Coordinates of C-alpha atoms in Angstrom, one line a residue:
M24 CA 112.1 160.8 80.9
R25 CA 109.8 161.4 83.9
K26 CA 107.0 159.4 82.1
K27 CA 109.4 156.5 81.7
I28 CA 110.4 156.5 85.3
T29 CA 106.7 156.6 86.4
L30 CA 105.9 153.7 84.1
L31 CA 108.8 151.7 85.5
L32 CA 107.8 152.4 89.1
L33 CA 104.2 151.4 88.3
T34 CA 105.4 148.1 86.8
V35 CA 107.5 147.3 89.9
V36 CA 104.6 148.0 92.2
L37 CA 102.1 145.9 90.2
S38 CA 104.5 143.0 90.1
S39 CA 105.4 143.2 93.8
P40 CA 104.4 140.3 96.2
I41 CA 102.1 142.7 98.1
L42 CA 99.7 142.7 95.2
A43 CA 100.2 139.0 94.3
S44 CA 97.1 136.8 94.3
V45 CA 96.1 133.2 93.8
S46 CA 97.0 131.9 90.4
L47 CA 94.2 131.8 87.7
P48 CA 94.3 128.0 87.4
E49 CA 93.8 127.6 91.2
K50 CA 91.1 130.2 91.4
D51 CA 89.4 128.7 88.4
A52 CA 89.5 125.2 90.0
L53 CA 87.8 126.6 93.1
I54 CA 85.1 128.4 91.1
K55 CA 84.5 125.2 89.0
L56 CA 84.1 123.2 92.2
Y57 CA 81.6 125.8 93.6
I58 CA 79.5 125.7 90.5
A59 CA 79.7 121.9 90.0
T60 CA 78.6 121.2 93.6
N61 CA 75.7 123.8 93.8
G62 CA 77.6 126.4 95.8
T63 CA 74.6 128.7 96.1
Q64 CA 73.1 126.0 98.3
W65 CA 76.1 125.4 100.5
K66 CA 75.8 125.9 104.3
N67 CA 78.7 128.2 104.2
K68 CA 78.7 130.0 100.8
W69 CA 81.5 131.8 99.0
N70 CA 81.3 135.4 97.9
L71 CA 83.1 135.1 94.6
D72 CA 83.6 138.9 94.6
E73 CA 85.8 138.7 97.7
P74 CA 89.4 137.6 97.7
V75 CA 90.0 133.8 97.8
S76 CA 91.6 134.3 101.2
K77 CA 88.1 135.0 102.6
W78 CA 86.4 132.0 101.2
Y79 CA 85.2 129.5 103.7
G80 CA 87.4 126.4 104.2
V81 CA 90.2 127.7 102.0
K82 CA 93.6 128.2 103.5
L83 CA 96.5 130.0 101.7
S84 CA 100.2 130.2 102.1
E85 CA 102.2 132.6 100.0
D86 CA 99.2 133.0 97.7
K87 CA 98.9 129.2 97.1
V88 CA 95.9 127.1 98.1
I89 CA 97.3 124.6 100.5
S90 CA 94.1 123.4 102.3
L91 CA 90.5 122.9 101.3
D92 CA 88.1 121.8 104.1
L93 CA 84.4 121.8 103.2
T94 CA 83.3 119.1 105.6
N95 CA 79.5 118.8 106.1
N96 CA 78.8 121.8 103.9
N97 CA 76.0 120.4 101.6
L98 CA 78.1 120.0 98.5
V99 CA 75.8 118.3 95.9
G100 CA 77.1 117.4 92.5
E101 CA 80.3 116.0 91.0
L102 CA 83.9 116.9 91.3
P103 CA 85.2 118.8 88.3
A104 CA 88.4 117.7 86.5
E105 CA 89.8 121.1 87.2
I106 CA 90.2 120.2 90.9
G107 CA 93.5 118.7 89.9
N108 CA 94.8 122.3 89.2
L109 CA 95.1 122.8 93.0
V110 CA 98.6 121.5 92.7
Y111 CA 99.9 123.0 96.0
L112 CA 97.1 121.4 98.1
Q113 CA 98.3 119.6 101.2
K114 CA 94.9 118.8 102.7
L115 CA 91.6 118.0 100.9
K116 CA 88.6 117.3 103.2
L117 CA 85.2 117.0 101.5
T118 CA 83.7 114.5 103.9
R119 CA 80.0 114.3 104.9
N120 CA 78.5 115.8 101.8
A121 CA 76.5 114.5 98.8
I122 CA 79.2 114.4 96.2
S123 CA 78.4 111.9 93.4
G124 CA 80.2 110.8 90.2
T125 CA 83.7 109.6 90.0
I126 CA 87.0 110.7 91.5
P127 CA 88.8 112.6 88.7
E128 CA 92.1 111.2 87.3
S129 CA 93.4 114.7 87.7
I130 CA 93.6 114.1 91.4
G131 CA 97.0 112.7 90.8
N132 CA 98.3 116.2 90.0
M133 CA 98.2 117.1 93.7
K134 CA 101.8 116.0 94.3
W135 CA 102.0 117.8 97.7
L136 CA 98.8 116.3 99.1
K137 CA 99.2 114.7 102.5
I138 CA 95.6 114.2 103.6
M139 CA 92.7 113.2 101.4
N140 CA 89.3 112.6 103.0
L141 CA 86.3 112.1 100.6
S142 CA 84.4 109.8 103.0
F143 CA 80.6 109.8 103.6
N144 CA 79.6 110.8 100.0
R145 CA 78.1 109.1 97.0
L146 CA 81.1 108.6 94.9
T147 CA 81.0 105.8 92.3
G148 CA 83.3 104.2 89.8
T149 CA 86.9 103.0 90.4
I150 CA 89.7 104.5 92.4
P151 CA 91.8 106.2 89.8
T152 CA 95.3 104.7 89.2
S153 CA 96.7 108.3 89.2
I154 CA 96.3 108.3 93.0
G155 CA 99.6 106.4 93.1
K156 CA 101.4 109.6 92.0
I157 CA 100.7 111.4 95.2
D158 CA 104.0 110.4 96.9
D159 CA 103.5 112.4 100.1
L160 CA 100.1 111.1 101.0
I161 CA 99.9 109.9 104.6
M162 CA 96.2 109.6 105.0
L163 CA 93.6 108.3 102.4
E164 CA 90.0 108.0 103.5
L165 CA 87.4 107.1 101.0
F166 CA 85.0 105.1 103.2
M167 CA 81.2 105.1 103.1
N168 CA 80.8 105.6 99.3
K169 CA 79.8 103.4 96.4
L170 CA 83.3 102.9 94.9
S171 CA 83.6 99.7 92.8
G172 CA 86.1 97.7 90.8
K173 CA 89.5 96.5 91.9
L174 CA 91.9 98.3 94.2
P175 CA 94.6 99.5 91.8
S176 CA 98.1 98.1 92.3
E177 CA 99.4 101.7 92.0
I178 CA 98.1 102.1 95.6
G179 CA 101.4 100.4 96.6
N180 CA 103.3 103.5 95.4
L181 CA 102.2 105.4 98.5
K182 CA 105.1 104.5 100.6
K183 CA 104.4 107.1 103.3
L184 CA 100.8 106.2 103.8
K185 CA 99.9 105.5 107.4
K186 CA 96.1 105.2 107.2
L187 CA 94.0 103.6 104.4
S188 CA 90.3 103.6 105.0
L189 CA 88.2 102.1 102.2
Y190 CA 85.4 100.4 104.2
N191 CA 81.8 100.3 103.2
N192 CA 82.2 100.4 99.5
E193 CA 81.8 97.9 96.7
L194 CA 85.4 97.2 95.9
E195 CA 86.2 93.7 94.6
G196 CA 88.9 91.4 93.4
S197 CA 92.0 90.3 95.3
I198 CA 94.2 92.6 97.5
P199 CA 97.1 93.7 95.2
F200 CA 100.5 92.4 96.3
S201 CA 101.8 96.0 96.2
L202 CA 99.7 96.7 99.3
Y203 CA 101.9 94.3 101.3
E204 CA 104.8 96.6 100.6
M205 CA 103.2 99.6 102.2
R206 CA 105.4 99.3 105.3
S207 CA 104.3 102.6 106.9
L208 CA 100.7 101.6 107.3
K209 CA 99.4 101.8 110.8
V210 CA 95.6 101.6 110.0
L211 CA 94.2 99.4 107.2
L212 CA 90.4 99.3 107.0
L213 CA 89.0 97.2 104.1
N214 CA 85.9 95.9 105.7
S215 CA 82.4 95.6 104.2
N216 CA 83.5 95.4 100.6
K217 CA 83.5 92.4 98.1
F218 CA 87.2 91.5 98.2
T219 CA 88.0 87.9 97.2
G220 CA 91.2 85.7 97.1
K221 CA 93.6 84.9 99.8
L222 CA 95.3 86.9 102.5
E223 CA 98.9 86.4 101.7
K224 CA 101.6 85.7 104.2
E225 CA 103.4 88.9 103.1
I226 CA 100.9 90.7 105.4
S227 CA 103.8 90.3 107.9
N228 CA 105.6 93.0 106.0
L229 CA 103.3 95.6 107.5
T230 CA 105.3 95.7 110.7
Q231 CA 103.8 99.1 111.8
L232 CA 100.2 97.9 111.5
E233 CA 98.1 98.7 114.6
V234 CA 94.5 98.3 113.3
F235 CA 93.5 95.8 110.7
S236 CA 89.9 95.1 109.4
L237 CA 88.8 92.8 106.6
F238 CA 85.4 92.1 108.2
D239 CA 82.5 91.2 105.9
N240 CA 84.3 90.3 102.6
N241 CA 84.6 87.2 100.6
M242 CA 88.2 86.3 101.4
E243 CA 89.0 82.6 101.4
G244 CA 91.8 80.1 102.2
Q245 CA 93.6 79.6 105.4
I246 CA 94.5 82.6 107.6
P247 CA 98.3 83.1 107.5
Y248 CA 100.0 82.3 110.7
D249 CA 102.3 85.2 109.8
L250 CA 99.7 87.6 111.1
E251 CA 101.1 86.9 114.6
K252 CA 104.4 88.5 113.5
L253 CA 102.7 91.9 113.6
N254 CA 103.7 92.8 117.2
K255 CA 102.1 96.3 117.1
L256 CA 98.7 95.0 116.1
K257 CA 96.1 96.1 118.7
E258 CA 92.8 95.7 116.9
M259 CA 91.8 93.2 114.3
N260 CA 88.6 91.9 112.7
I261 CA 88.8 89.5 109.8
S262 CA 85.5 87.6 110.7
Y263 CA 82.6 87.1 108.3
N264 CA 84.7 85.9 105.4
L265 CA 85.1 82.5 103.9
F266 CA 88.4 81.7 105.6
N267 CA 88.9 78.0 106.7
G268 CA 91.3 75.8 108.5
P269 CA 92.8 76.1 112.0
V270 CA 93.7 79.3 113.6
S271 CA 96.0 80.0 116.6
K272 CA 94.7 81.0 120.0
N273 CA 96.5 84.3 119.9
L274 CA 94.8 85.3 116.6
S275 CA 91.4 84.1 117.7
R276 CA 91.6 86.3 120.8
L277 CA 92.8 89.3 118.8
D278 CA 89.9 89.1 116.4
S279 CA 86.9 91.0 117.9
L280 CA 84.5 88.2 116.8
N281 CA 86.8 85.3 117.6
M282 CA 87.1 84.3 113.9
T283 CA 83.5 83.8 113.1
M284 CA 83.3 82.8 109.4
I285 CA 80.6 82.1 106.8
N286 CA 80.6 78.5 105.6
N287 CA 79.5 77.1 102.2
E288 CA 75.9 76.9 103.5
G289 CA 75.9 80.5 104.4
L290 CA 76.0 79.8 108.2
A291 CA 78.2 81.5 110.8
V292 CA 80.8 79.1 112.2
N293 CA 83.9 79.5 114.4
L294 CA 87.2 78.3 113.0
K295 CA 89.0 75.6 114.9
V296 CA 91.4 77.0 117.5
V297 CA 94.7 75.2 118.0
D298 CA 98.0 75.9 119.5
K299 CA 100.6 77.9 117.6
S300 CA 102.8 75.0 116.4
T301 CA 99.8 73.0 115.1
A302 CA 98.5 76.1 113.2
L303 CA 101.9 76.5 111.6
T304 CA 102.2 72.8 110.7
N305 CA 98.7 72.9 109.1
E306 CA 99.5 76.0 107.1
E307 CA 102.8 74.5 105.7

């Protein structure tokens, strides 16, 4: 009887929250990341024999990994698919490293993620469509990489997103219509890519937009007068595209380069500035 009681007490103690630890899938994901990005050469290395709570850049809450910040830590290599097992992560910051390869589709498993910053790396390939599954995302920064292909329409599922920074990549194709429904956006930076097509009048749906940059792309057609409906817009640069036709004085003043475009001969030219009513008439 005494042996049974002792065994029962031991079972209770071992299963108590005091001795709880990070789940095996989460710990495995961190170890796979460490190995895949040459962890022994990181500026701030992990001692894998120590508890996860002591690993540099890892933040826990109730034994769940909720934040991973390895900014400027000399990560060299590719992101393992297992990174998607960090399902409780709320912040992922791996900026200013030398991470190459593609962004794993498994990134969409991070349903609690609010901040993702993979900027200033060497990432290639397309932006995975699974990114549209991260409903709570409010900040997505993938700038200064070598990402290519089209911007997936699934990006429009991120209804809470306030900042989207994709500049200095090799993204191409037209801007998906779903982006014009992202009404929480305050900052939209798409400059220095290879975007083509027209800027649609539905841009006026982005009523919270404060900063907007399309600089240095291959966008064409007439600039929609509806841009003037964005009353909160403080900074804008859509110059060095292939836009044509007249533009209003207000929009010209708002653009930091006064609507300097590239013409068919490859020369820099300024769009004709007219009053608001003329611009609207020409557009219609």
